[in-house]
CSV table of C-alpha atoms in Angstrom, one decimal:
chain,number,residue,atom,x,y,z
F,30,UNK,CA,83.6,74.2,-3.4
F,31,UNK,CA,85.1,75.6,-6.6
F,32,UNK,CA,82.9,78.6,-7.2
F,33,UNK,CA,84.2,81.3,-4.9
F,34,UNK,CA,82.9,84.2,-7.0
F,35,UNK,CA,80.7,85.1,-3.9
F,36,UNK,CA,81.8,83.5,-0.7
F,37,UNK,CA,82.0,81.6,1.5
F,38,UNK,CA,83.3,83.9,4.2
F,39,UNK,CA,86.7,83.5,5.7
F,40,UNK,CA,85.9,81.7,9.1
F,41,UNK,CA,87.4,84.6,11.1
F,42,UNK,CA,85.4,87.1,9.1
F,43,UNK,CA,82.3,85.0,9.8
F,44,UNK,CA,83.2,85.1,13.5
F,45,UNK,CA,83.7,88.9,13.3
F,46,UNK,CA,80.3,89.3,11.7
F,47,UNK,CA,78.6,87.3,14.4
F,48,UNK,CA,80.4,89.3,17.2
F,49,UNK,CA,79.6,92.6,15.4
F,50,UNK,CA,75.8,91.9,15.6
F,51,UNK,CA,76.0,92.9,19.2
F,52,UNK,CA,78.7,95.6,19.0
F,53,UNK,CA,78.0,97.4,15.8
F,54,UNK,CA,74.3,97.0,14.9
F,55,UNK,CA,73.6,100.7,15.2
F,56,UNK,CA,73.3,103.2,12.3
F,57,UNK,CA,76.7,105.0,12.3
F,58,UNK,CA,75.0,108.3,11.6
F,59,UNK,CA,73.1,108.3,15.0
F,60,UNK,CA,74.4,110.4,17.9
F,61,UNK,CA,73.6,108.0,20.7
F,62,UNK,CA,76.2,105.8,22.2
F,63,UNK,CA,75.6,102.7,20.0
F,64,UNK,CA,75.6,104.9,17.0
F,65,UNK,CA,78.9,106.5,17.9
F,66,UNK,CA,80.4,103.1,18.6
F,67,UNK,CA,79.3,101.9,15.1
F,68,UNK,CA,80.8,105.1,13.6
F,69,UNK,CA,84.1,104.5,15.3
F,70,UNK,CA,84.3,100.9,14.2
F,71,UNK,CA,83.3,101.9,10.7
F,72,UNK,CA,86.2,104.5,10.6
F,73,UNK,CA,88.7,101.8,11.6
F,74,UNK,CA,87.2,99.5,8.9
F,75,UNK,CA,87.5,102.2,6.3
F,76,UNK,CA,91.2,102.7,7.1
F,77,UNK,CA,91.9,99.0,6.7
F,78,UNK,CA,90.0,98.7,3.4
F,79,UNK,CA,91.5,102.0,2.1
F,80,UNK,CA,94.9,100.5,2.8
F,81,UNK,CA,93.9,97.4,0.8
F,82,UNK,CA,93.2,99.6,-2.2
F,83,UNK,CA,96.2,101.9,-1.7
F,84,UNK,CA,94.0,105.0,-1.2
F,85,UNK,CA,93.2,107.4,1.6
F,86,UNK,CA,90.2,106.6,3.9
F,87,UNK,CA,88.5,109.8,2.9
F,88,UNK,CA,88.5,108.7,-0.7
F,89,UNK,CA,86.8,105.4,-0.1
F,90,UNK,CA,83.1,104.8,0.1
F,91,UNK,CA,81.4,101.5,0.9
F,92,UNK,CA,78.4,100.2,-1.1
F,93,UNK,CA,75.8,97.5,-1.0
F,94,UNK,CA,77.6,95.6,-3.7
F,95,UNK,CA,80.2,95.7,-6.4
F,96,UNK,CA,77.5,96.5,-9.0
F,97,UNK,CA,76.4,99.6,-7.1
F,98,UNK,CA,80.0,100.7,-6.6
F,99,UNK,CA,80.7,100.3,-10.3
F,100,UNK,CA,77.6,102.2,-11.4
F,101,UNK,CA,78.1,105.0,-8.9
F,102,UNK,CA,81.8,105.3,-9.8
F,103,UNK,CA,81.1,105.5,-13.5
F,104,UNK,CA,78.1,107.8,-13.1
F,105,UNK,CA,80.3,110.2,-11.1
F,106,UNK,CA,82.8,110.3,-13.9
F,107,UNK,CA,80.4,110.7,-16.8
F,108,UNK,CA,78.2,113.3,-15.0
F,109,UNK,CA,81.3,115.5,-14.2
F,110,UNK,CA,82.2,115.3,-17.9
F,111,UNK,CA,78.8,115.6,-19.4
F,112,UNK,CA,79.8,118.8,-21.3
F,113,UNK,CA,82.7,116.9,-23.0
F,114,UNK,CA,80.5,114.1,-24.2
F,115,UNK,CA,78.7,110.9,-23.2
F,116,UNK,CA,80.8,108.2,-24.7
F,117,UNK,CA,82.1,105.5,-22.4
F,118,UNK,CA,85.0,103.4,-23.7
F,119,UNK,CA,84.9,99.9,-22.3
F,120,UNK,CA,86.4,96.6,-23.3
F,121,UNK,CA,84.0,93.9,-24.6
F,122,UNK,CA,84.8,91.8,-21.5
F,123,UNK,CA,83.7,94.3,-18.9
F,124,UNK,CA,81.0,93.4,-16.5
F,125,UNK,CA,77.4,93.6,-17.9
F,126,UNK,CA,76.5,96.3,-15.5
F,127,UNK,CA,79.2,98.5,-17.1
F,128,UNK,CA,78.4,97.6,-20.7
F,129,UNK,CA,74.8,98.3,-20.2
F,130,UNK,CA,75.8,101.9,-19.2
F,131,UNK,CA,78.3,102.3,-22.0
F,132,UNK,CA,75.6,103.4,-24.4
F,133,UNK,CA,75.7,102.8,-28.1
F,134,UNK,CA,79.4,102.8,-28.5
F,135,UNK,CA,80.8,99.5,-29.7
F,136,UNK,CA,83.0,98.0,-26.9
F,137,UNK,CA,86.7,97.7,-27.6
F,138,UNK,CA,87.3,94.2,-29.0
F,139,UNK,CA,89.5,91.5,-27.3
F,140,UNK,CA,91.5,88.7,-28.8
F,141,UNK,CA,90.8,85.0,-28.4
F,142,UNK,CA,92.6,85.1,-25.0
F,143,UNK,CA,90.3,87.8,-23.8
F,144,UNK,CA,93.0,90.6,-23.9
F,145,UNK,CA,92.0,94.0,-25.1
F,146,UNK,CA,93.2,95.3,-28.5
F,147,UNK,CA,95.4,98.1,-27.2
F,148,UNK,CA,95.5,100.0,-30.5
F,149,UNK,CA,91.7,99.9,-30.7
F,150,UNK,CA,91.5,101.1,-27.1
F,151,UNK,CA,93.9,104.0,-27.9
F,152,UNK,CA,91.9,105.0,-30.9
F,153,UNK,CA,88.6,104.8,-28.9
F,154,UNK,CA,89.8,107.0,-26.0
F,155,UNK,CA,91.3,109.5,-28.4
F,156,UNK,CA,87.9,109.8,-30.2
F,157,UNK,CA,85.5,112.7,-29.8
F,158,UNK,CA,83.1,113.1,-26.8
F,159,UNK,CA,84.6,110.5,-24.5
F,160,UNK,CA,83.5,110.9,-20.9
F,161,UNK,CA,85.3,108.0,-19.3
F,162,UNK,CA,87.0,104.6,-19.9
F,163,UNK,CA,86.6,101.4,-18.0
F,164,UNK,CA,88.9,98.4,-17.8
F,165,UNK,CA,89.0,95.5,-15.4
F,166,UNK,CA,92.4,94.4,-14.0
F,167,UNK,CA,91.5,90.7,-14.6
F,168,UNK,CA,88.4,89.0,-15.9
F,169,UNK,CA,86.2,87.3,-13.4
F,170,UNK,CA,85.0,84.7,-15.9
F,171,UNK,CA,88.2,83.7,-17.8
F,172,UNK,CA,91.0,85.1,-15.6
F,173,UNK,CA,92.8,87.0,-18.3
F,174,UNK,CA,94.5,90.2,-17.0
F,175,UNK,CA,94.7,93.5,-18.9
F,176,UNK,CA,97.7,95.8,-19.4
F,177,UNK,CA,96.1,98.3,-17.0
F,178,UNK,CA,99.1,100.5,-16.6
F,179,UNK,CA,99.5,100.9,-20.4
F,180,UNK,CA,95.8,101.6,-20.8
F,181,UNK,CA,96.0,104.1,-18.0
F,182,UNK,CA,98.8,105.9,-19.8
F,183,UNK,CA,96.8,106.1,-23.0
F,184,UNK,CA,93.8,107.5,-21.0
F,185,UNK,CA,96.1,110.1,-19.4
F,186,UNK,CA,97.5,111.1,-22.8
F,187,UNK,CA,93.9,111.5,-24.1
F,188,UNK,CA,92.8,113.4,-21.0
F,189,UNK,CA,90.1,110.7,-20.3
F,190,UNK,CA,89.4,109.6,-16.7
F,191,UNK,CA,89.7,105.8,-16.2
F,192,UNK,CA,87.7,103.5,-13.9
F,193,UNK,CA,89.7,100.4,-12.9
F,194,UNK,CA,87.5,97.5,-12.0
F,195,UNK,CA,89.3,95.3,-9.5
F,196,UNK,CA,86.2,93.5,-8.3
F,197,UNK,CA,87.7,90.1,-9.3
F,198,UNK,CA,91.3,90.7,-8.4
F,199,UNK,CA,91.7,92.5,-5.1
F,200,UNK,CA,93.5,90.2,-2.6
F,201,UNK,CA,94.3,87.8,-5.4
F,202,UNK,CA,96.8,89.7,-7.4
F,203,UNK,CA,98.6,93.0,-6.7
F,204,UNK,CA,96.5,96.1,-7.6
F,205,UNK,CA,98.2,98.5,-10.0
F,206,UNK,CA,98.4,102.0,-8.6
F,207,UNK,CA,96.5,103.6,-11.5
F,208,UNK,CA,92.9,104.6,-12.3
F,209,UNK,CA,91.1,107.8,-11.4
F,210,UNK,CA,88.4,105.7,-9.9
F,211,UNK,CA,89.0,102.1,-8.5
F,212,UNK,CA,86.2,99.7,-7.6
F,213,UNK,CA,86.6,96.4,-5.7
F,214,UNK,CA,84.5,93.8,-3.9
F,215,UNK,CA,85.3,92.4,-0.5
F,216,UNK,CA,83.9,89.0,-1.8
F,217,UNK,CA,87.1,88.6,-3.8
F,218,UNK,CA,89.2,88.2,-0.7
F,219,UNK,CA,86.9,86.1,1.5
F,220,UNK,CA,84.7,88.9,2.8
F,221,UNK,CA,81.0,89.4,2.3
F,222,UNK,CA,79.8,91.1,-0.9
F,223,UNK,CA,80.6,94.7,-0.2
F,224,UNK,CA,81.3,97.3,-2.9
F,225,UNK,CA,84.4,99.5,-2.4
F,226,UNK,CA,84.6,102.7,-4.4
F,227,UNK,CA,87.7,104.9,-4.4
F,228,UNK,CA,87.8,108.2,-6.1
F,229,UNK,CA,91.4,109.6,-6.1
F,230,UNK,CA,91.8,113.2,-4.9
F,231,UNK,CA,91.6,115.9,-7.7
F,232,UNK,CA,89.5,113.7,-10.0
F,233,UNK,CA,86.5,115.5,-11.5
F,234,UNK,CA,83.7,113.4,-10.1
F,235,UNK,CA,80.2,114.2,-9.0
F,236,UNK,CA,76.7,112.7,-9.0
F,237,UNK,CA,73.6,114.3,-10.3
F,238,UNK,CA,71.2,115.7,-7.7
F,239,UNK,CA,69.7,115.0,-5.3
F,240,UNK,CA,72.7,114.7,-3.0
F,241,UNK,CA,73.0,111.4,-1.4
F,242,UNK,CA,73.4,111.4,2.4
F,243,UNK,CA,75.9,108.7,3.2
F,244,UNK,CA,79.4,107.7,2.3
F,245,UNK,CA,80.7,111.2,1.3
F,246,UNK,CA,77.5,111.8,-0.7
F,247,UNK,CA,78.0,108.7,-2.8
F,248,UNK,CA,75.5,106.2,-1.3
F,249,UNK,CA,71.8,106.4,-0.3
F,250,UNK,CA,72.5,104.7,3.0
F,251,UNK,CA,75.3,104.0,5.4
F,252,UNK,CA,76.7,100.4,5.1
F,253,UNK,CA,75.7,97.9,7.6
F,254,UNK,CA,78.7,98.1,9.9
F,255,UNK,CA,78.9,94.3,10.8
F,256,UNK,CA,79.4,93.6,7.1
F,257,UNK,CA,82.1,96.2,6.8
F,258,UNK,CA,83.9,94.8,9.9
F,259,UNK,CA,83.7,91.3,8.4
F,260,UNK,CA,85.2,92.6,5.2
F,261,UNK,CA,88.1,94.3,7.0
F,262,UNK,CA,88.8,91.2,9.0
F,263,UNK,CA,88.9,89.1,5.8
F,264,UNK,CA,91.4,91.5,4.4
F,265,UNK,CA,93.6,91.4,7.6
F,266,UNK,CA,93.5,87.6,7.6
F,267,UNK,CA,94.3,87.3,3.9
F,268,UNK,CA,96.8,90.1,3.4
F,269,UNK,CA,100.0,88.4,4.7
F,270,UNK,CA,99.3,85.1,3.0
F,271,UNK,CA,98.1,86.6,-0.3
F,272,UNK,CA,101.3,85.9,-2.3
F,273,UNK,CA,101.7,82.3,-1.1
F,274,UNK,CA,98.0,81.7,-1.7
F,275,UNK,CA,98.2,83.1,-5.2
F,276,UNK,CA,101.2,80.9,-6.1
F,277,UNK,CA,99.4,77.8,-4.7
F,278,UNK,CA,96.2,78.7,-6.6
F,279,UNK,CA,98.3,79.2,-9.8
F,280,UNK,CA,99.6,75.6,-9.5
F,281,UNK,CA,96.0,74.3,-8.9
F,282,UNK,CA,94.7,76.2,-11.9
F,283,UNK,CA,97.6,74.7,-14.0
F,284,UNK,CA,96.4,71.2,-12.9
F,285,UNK,CA,92.9,72.0,-14.1
F,286,UNK,CA,94.2,73.4,-17.4
F,287,UNK,CA,96.3,70.3,-18.0
F,288,UNK,CA,93.5,67.9,-17.0
F,289,UNK,CA,90.9,69.7,-19.2
F,290,UNK,CA,93.2,70.0,-22.2
F,291,UNK,CA,93.8,66.2,-22.1
F,292,UNK,CA,90.1,65.5,-22.6
F,293,UNK,CA,89.3,65.4,-26.4
F,294,UNK,CA,87.7,68.5,-27.9
F,295,UNK,CA,87.9,70.6,-24.7
F,296,UNK,CA,89.1,74.1,-25.2
F,297,UNK,CA,90.8,75.7,-22.2
F,298,UNK,CA,89.9,79.4,-22.3
F,299,UNK,CA,91.8,82.5,-21.3
F,300,UNK,CA,95.5,83.4,-21.1
F,301,UNK,CA,97.7,80.6,-19.8
F,302,UNK,CA,100.2,82.9,-18.0
F,303,UNK,CA,99.0,86.5,-17.7
F,304,UNK,CA,95.9,85.8,-15.7
F,305,UNK,CA,94.3,86.0,-12.2
F,306,UNK,CA,95.7,83.1,-10.2
F,307,UNK,CA,92.4,81.7,-9.1
F,308,UNK,CA,90.1,81.6,-12.1
F,309,UNK,CA,90.1,78.9,-14.9
F,310,UNK,CA,87.5,78.2,-17.6
F,311,UNK,CA,87.1,75.6,-20.2
F,312,UNK,CA,84.5,74.7,-22.8
F,313,UNK,CA,83.5,71.1,-23.8
F,314,UNK,CA,82.6,70.7,-27.5
F,315,UNK,CA,79.3,68.9,-28.1
F,316,UNK,CA,78.2,69.1,-24.4
F,317,UNK,CA,75.5,70.9,-22.6
F,318,UNK,CA,76.7,73.3,-19.8
F,319,UNK,CA,73.7,72.6,-17.6
F,320,UNK,CA,74.1,68.8,-17.9
F,321,UNK,CA,77.9,69.1,-17.2
F,322,UNK,CA,77.2,71.1,-14.1
F,323,UNK,CA,74.6,68.6,-12.8
F,324,UNK,CA,77.0,65.8,-13.5
F,325,UNK,CA,79.8,67.5,-11.6
F,326,UNK,CA,77.4,68.3,-8.8
F,327,UNK,CA,76.7,64.6,-8.6
F,328,UNK,CA,80.4,64.2,-7.8
F,329,UNK,CA,80.1,66.8,-5.1
F,330,UNK,CA,81.8,69.5,-7.2
F,331,UNK,CA,80.3,73.1,-7.2
F,332,UNK,CA,81.4,75.0,-10.3
F,333,UNK,CA,79.9,77.8,-12.4
F,334,UNK,CA,79.2,78.1,-16.2
F,335,UNK,CA,79.0,80.8,-18.8
F,336,UNK,CA,76.8,78.7,-21.1
F,337,UNK,CA,73.5,80.1,-22.2
F,338,UNK,CA,71.5,77.2,-20.9
F,339,UNK,CA,72.7,77.9,-17.4
F,340,UNK,CA,71.8,81.6,-17.4
F,341,UNK,CA,68.4,82.9,-16.5
F,342,UNK,CA,68.4,85.1,-19.7
F,343,UNK,CA,69.4,82.0,-21.8
F,344,UNK,CA,72.2,84.1,-23.3
F,345,UNK,CA,75.7,82.9,-23.5
F,346,UNK,CA,78.4,84.8,-21.5
F,347,UNK,CA,79.2,88.0,-23.4
F,348,UNK,CA,82.9,87.4,-22.4
F,349,UNK,CA,83.1,84.0,-24.1
F,350,UNK,CA,81.3,85.4,-27.1
F,351,UNK,CA,83.6,88.4,-27.4
F,352,UNK,CA,86.6,86.1,-27.3
F,353,UNK,CA,85.2,84.0,-30.1
F,354,UNK,CA,85.5,80.8,-28.1
F,355,UNK,CA,82.9,78.0,-27.5
F,356,UNK,CA,80.1,79.2,-25.2
F,357,UNK,CA,78.4,75.8,-24.8
F,358,UNK,CA,79.7,73.2,-22.4
F,359,UNK,CA,81.4,75.8,-20.4
F,360,UNK,CA,82.8,75.2,-16.9
F,361,UNK,CA,84.2,77.9,-14.7
F,362,UNK,CA,86.2,77.4,-11.6
F,363,UNK,CA,86.8,80.3,-9.1
F,364,UNK,CA,89.1,79.0,-6.4
F,365,UNK,CA,88.4,80.1,-2.8
F,366,UNK,CA,91.4,81.2,-0.7
F,367,UNK,CA,93.0,78.2,1.0
F,368,UNK,CA,92.2,79.8,4.4
F,369,UNK,CA,88.5,79.9,3.4
F,370,UNK,CA,88.3,76.4,2.0
F,371,UNK,CA,91.1,74.2,3.3
F,372,UNK,CA,89.8,71.4,1.0
F,373,UNK,CA,90.3,73.3,-2.3
F,374,UNK,CA,93.3,71.2,-3.4
F,375,UNK,CA,91.4,68.0,-2.8
F,376,UNK,CA,88.4,69.4,-4.7
F,377,UNK,CA,90.7,70.4,-7.6
F,378,UNK,CA,92.2,66.9,-7.8
F,379,UNK,CA,88.7,65.4,-7.6
F,380,UNK,CA,87.6,67.6,-10.5
F,381,UNK,CA,90.7,66.7,-12.6
F,382,UNK,CA,90.0,63.0,-11.9
F,383,UNK,CA,86.3,63.1,-12.6
F,384,UNK,CA,86.5,65.3,-15.7
F,385,UNK,CA,87.2,62.7,-18.4
F,386,UNK,CA,84.4,60.3,-17.3
F,387,UNK,CA,82.0,63.2,-16.7
F,388,UNK,CA,82.6,64.6,-20.2
F,389,UNK,CA,82.3,61.1,-21.7
F,390,UNK,CA,79.1,60.5,-19.9
F,391,UNK,CA,77.5,63.7,-21.0
F,392,UNK,CA,78.5,63.2,-24.6
F,393,UNK,CA,77.2,59.6,-24.5
F,394,UNK,CA,73.9,60.8,-23.2
F,395,UNK,CA,73.7,63.4,-26.0
F,396,UNK,CA,74.9,60.9,-28.6
F,397,UNK,CA,77.8,63.1,-29.5
F,398,UNK,CA,80.7,60.9,-28.4
F,399,UNK,CA,81.6,59.8,-31.9
F,400,UNK,CA,81.6,63.3,-33.5
N,29,UNK,CA,76.6,63.9,-50.5
N,30,UNK,CA,80.2,64.2,-51.7
N,31,UNK,CA,79.5,65.7,-55.1
N,32,UNK,CA,79.7,69.3,-53.7
N,33,UNK,CA,80.4,70.7,-57.1
N,34,UNK,CA,77.1,69.6,-58.5
N,35,UNK,CA,73.7,70.9,-57.4
N,36,UNK,CA,72.8,72.7,-54.2
N,37,UNK,CA,74.9,71.9,-51.0
N,38,UNK,CA,73.1,70.0,-48.2
N,39,UNK,CA,71.0,72.4,-46.2
N,40,UNK,CA,70.4,72.0,-42.5
N,41,UNK,CA,67.7,74.1,-40.9
N,42,UNK,CA,68.4,74.2,-37.1
N,43,UNK,CA,66.3,77.3,-36.5
N,44,UNK,CA,64.3,77.0,-33.3
N,45,UNK,CA,66.9,74.8,-31.6
N,46,UNK,CA,69.2,75.9,-28.7
N,47,UNK,CA,72.8,75.4,-28.0
N,48,UNK,CA,74.5,73.0,-28.3
N,49,UNK,CA,72.0,71.4,-30.8
N,50,UNK,CA,72.9,73.5,-33.9
N,51,UNK,CA,76.6,72.7,-33.6
N,52,UNK,CA,75.9,69.0,-33.0
N,53,UNK,CA,73.6,68.8,-36.0
N,54,UNK,CA,76.2,70.5,-38.2
N,55,UNK,CA,78.9,68.1,-36.9
N,56,UNK,CA,76.8,65.1,-37.6
N,57,UNK,CA,76.1,66.2,-41.2
N,58,UNK,CA,79.8,67.1,-41.8
N,59,UNK,CA,80.8,63.6,-40.7
N,60,UNK,CA,79.3,62.2,-43.9
N,61,UNK,CA,80.9,64.8,-46.1
N,62,UNK,CA,84.3,64.8,-47.8
N,63,UNK,CA,86.8,67.5,-47.6
N,64,UNK,CA,86.0,70.3,-50.0
N,65,UNK,CA,82.2,69.7,-49.7
N,66,UNK,CA,80.0,72.5,-48.4
N,67,UNK,CA,77.1,72.5,-45.9
N,68,UNK,CA,74.7,75.3,-45.2
N,69,UNK,CA,73.4,75.6,-41.7
N,70,UNK,CA,70.6,77.9,-40.7
N,71,UNK,CA,70.3,78.8,-37.0
N,72,UNK,CA,68.7,81.5,-34.9
N,73,UNK,CA,70.2,80.6,-31.5
N,74,UNK,CA,72.3,83.4,-30.1
N,75,UNK,CA,74.9,81.0,-28.8
N,76,UNK,CA,75.4,79.5,-32.3
N,77,UNK,CA,76.8,82.9,-33.4
N,78,UNK,CA,79.8,82.2,-31.2
N,79,UNK,CA,79.8,78.4,-31.2
N,80,UNK,CA,79.5,77.6,-34.9
N,81,UNK,CA,82.7,79.7,-35.7
N,82,UNK,CA,84.5,78.2,-32.7
N,83,UNK,CA,83.6,74.6,-33.7
N,84,UNK,CA,84.6,75.3,-37.4
N,85,UNK,CA,88.0,76.6,-36.1
N,86,UNK,CA,88.5,73.6,-33.8
N,87,UNK,CA,87.6,71.2,-36.6
N,88,UNK,CA,89.5,73.0,-39.4
N,89,UNK,CA,86.5,73.8,-41.4
N,90,UNK,CA,86.2,77.0,-43.5
N,91,UNK,CA,83.2,79.2,-42.6
N,92,UNK,CA,81.2,82.1,-44.1
N,93,UNK,CA,78.6,83.8,-41.8
N,94,UNK,CA,75.7,85.8,-43.2
N,95,UNK,CA,73.2,87.5,-40.9
N,96,UNK,CA,69.6,87.4,-42.2
N,97,UNK,CA,66.5,88.8,-40.5
N,98,UNK,CA,66.5,87.2,-37.1
N,99,UNK,CA,68.6,84.2,-38.1
N,100,UNK,CA,72.0,83.4,-39.5
N,101,UNK,CA,73.3,81.4,-42.5
N,102,UNK,CA,76.5,79.5,-41.9
N,103,UNK,CA,78.2,78.1,-45.0
N,104,UNK,CA,80.7,75.4,-43.9
N,105,UNK,CA,83.5,74.4,-46.2
N,106,UNK,CA,84.5,71.0,-44.9
N,107,UNK,CA,88.2,70.8,-44.2
N,108,UNK,CA,88.7,74.2,-45.7
N,109,UNK,CA,89.9,76.2,-42.8
N,110,UNK,CA,93.3,76.4,-41.0
N,111,UNK,CA,93.1,74.4,-37.8
N,112,UNK,CA,94.7,75.9,-34.7
């Protein structure tokens, strides 16, 4: 299993989820005894997850998913600043859900490694009518990290609030203590998909009417408490081992990078050093992403792809396109935590071993082996 | 096909094909061309907009990209780029 972008759950988080079905099924807004029990468990959970993000429990809301948390967090910033303007400054490698809400403004370009052009970002946030800026700590598709602290300083100088998207990085690499709004996803550290939205105190933030009832007025409904408990348990289990896990993952990613770069005409994508420890991507010239994935699946290897032919919209990954790298023949590995998938090292080694023959087989089938 | 200086350069119309076909067809055509020759590729696949420049860069070909109405004209100068 080399596609941990969503799950599987840490085994103890899964056990917590099962146990919580009896203990925490009730709506935490109810006044009866089961409801109060759910409320109390949810409060504990919120403390744990707030600690994970370095914020106060009162500043954290839980959402149905990372996308909802991102949209809500950004909407709260832009709505509060609607009299200043409507421009959202985002890098070209932000998640689609963010770019779709960034309006007509051209996203800030990135270089071939996927790193934002800092001068262009500085110029963009200093421009007229900017409501908010968005930057991800590290890219979920290619792993490249961004100089978030520097970008936060530029935003501060320009008086523009910043949303930091840590949905790919929380629990995998240390979270910089910047950003007026911070969004994360429990799925990145072995929990269930659960959106975490932190709005720091004093930040001008507010949603348009009507007022939402749950989660400090930020969500239409209270979270399902068993999921929140599972997320907190995944964090507790992973926290102590996070540094060791990241360092082991980094070694495994290096193995994949080395093996892929030895195959002729394979371009390893993303920054080799300044990157998330658990994400690695490469593109195979003259190969079809869909066929590559099927061939790897035949070897029992579950990986993802940013190639157009593997997406329902038949569009290539906007991240790969913005970087100016090959979008076809793309293979993306997102390593699970070792505690979630004890076989990950074996799977990485199997991928490295199988890759040359898989690529050769796909090219032979397409008649592109002699190009 | 090596007399690039005389007459029109070879034209490859890959419109209507999807990735990785346009790049593969361009690569096949370039295999028969000498350095300094040019090849014109027409494609309307969205992925080609990224992949033709990436392939030209990896192969050390020069490239000019012109967007037309709903498709793109890629003029490849064989061996005329600076490889990575």
